[in-house]
Amino acid sequence: MKTLTMLALAGTLATAATPALAGGPKRFPGGVYDDSNSHYLDYKTDLSEARRELRKDLARANDPGDRIDAWAEYRREVADARHDFAKEMAERGVIVTPRPSVSVEPY
């Protein structure tokens, strides 16, 4: 009986400690992908900065290796911005699913 009580208490504490998992996905006021969401604005700013930096790096590129490095850095920055945005939203109990996008890159 003592073990059962301890397991019930542990389950209750775990549920209270993880509100994102306790009640399922929550609605975010104003929408997740809306400019009223400051984390989404930060995400958009990070993407804009990454594009600006890519343009500058490609303009300064002298050989194919420089262009490859510029694109690799851009991809890392975009992945980092997506990760940060998803993490911030998860902390608020919102599960962010990847949105489909199409990008065109030179060979």
mmCIF file of C-alpha atoms in Angstrom, residues 2 5-6 15-16 19 29 32 42 57 59-60 65 67 72 76 79-80 86-88 95 102 104 106-107:
data_model
loop_
_atom_site.group_PDB
_atom_site.id
_atom_site.type_symbol
_atom_site.label_atom_id
_atom_site.label_comp_id
_atom_site.label_asym_id
_atom_site.label_seq_id
_atom_site.Cartn_x
_atom_site.Cartn_y
_atom_site.Cartn_z
ATOM 1 C CA LYS A 2 2.878 2.344 0.838
ATOM 2 C CA THR A 5 0.768 5.711 -2.491
ATOM 3 C CA MET A 6 4.315 6.756 -3.405
ATOM 4 C CA THR A 15 2.033 15.783 -14.075
ATOM 5 C CA ALA A 16 2.126 19.058 -12.157
ATOM 6 C CA PRO A 19 1.899 21.255 -17.765
ATOM 7 C CA PRO A 29 -3.571 33.664 -27.413
ATOM 8 C CA VAL A 32 1.388 30.933 -32.664
ATOM 9 C CA ASP A 42 12.129 36.996 -32.723
ATOM 10 C CA ASP A 57 28.697 36.322 -47.555
ATOM 11 C CA ALA A 59 28.709 38.762 -52.409
ATOM 12 C CA ARG A 60 32.164 38.401 -50.799
ATOM 13 C CA GLY A 65 34.172 26.777 -51.258
ATOM 14 C CA ARG A 67 29.705 29.840 -51.296
ATOM 15 C CA ALA A 72 26.125 25.883 -44.596
ATOM 16 C CA ARG A 76 22.817 26.292 -39.268
ATOM 17 C CA ALA A 79 17.974 25.469 -37.794
ATOM 18 C CA ASP A 80 19.031 27.257 -34.607
ATOM 19 C CA ALA A 86 10.032 25.574 -30.837
ATOM 20 C CA LYS A 87 11.707 25.477 -27.417
ATOM 21 C CA GLU A 88 10.141 28.782 -26.322
ATOM 22 C CA ILE A 95 3.653 22.062 -29.610
ATOM 23 C CA VAL A 102 10.133 25.737 -50.357
ATOM 24 C CA VAL A 104 15.615 27.439 -54.033
ATOM 25 C CA PRO A 106 21.911 27.305 -56.573
ATOM 26 C CA TYR A 107 23.818 24.189 -57.508
#
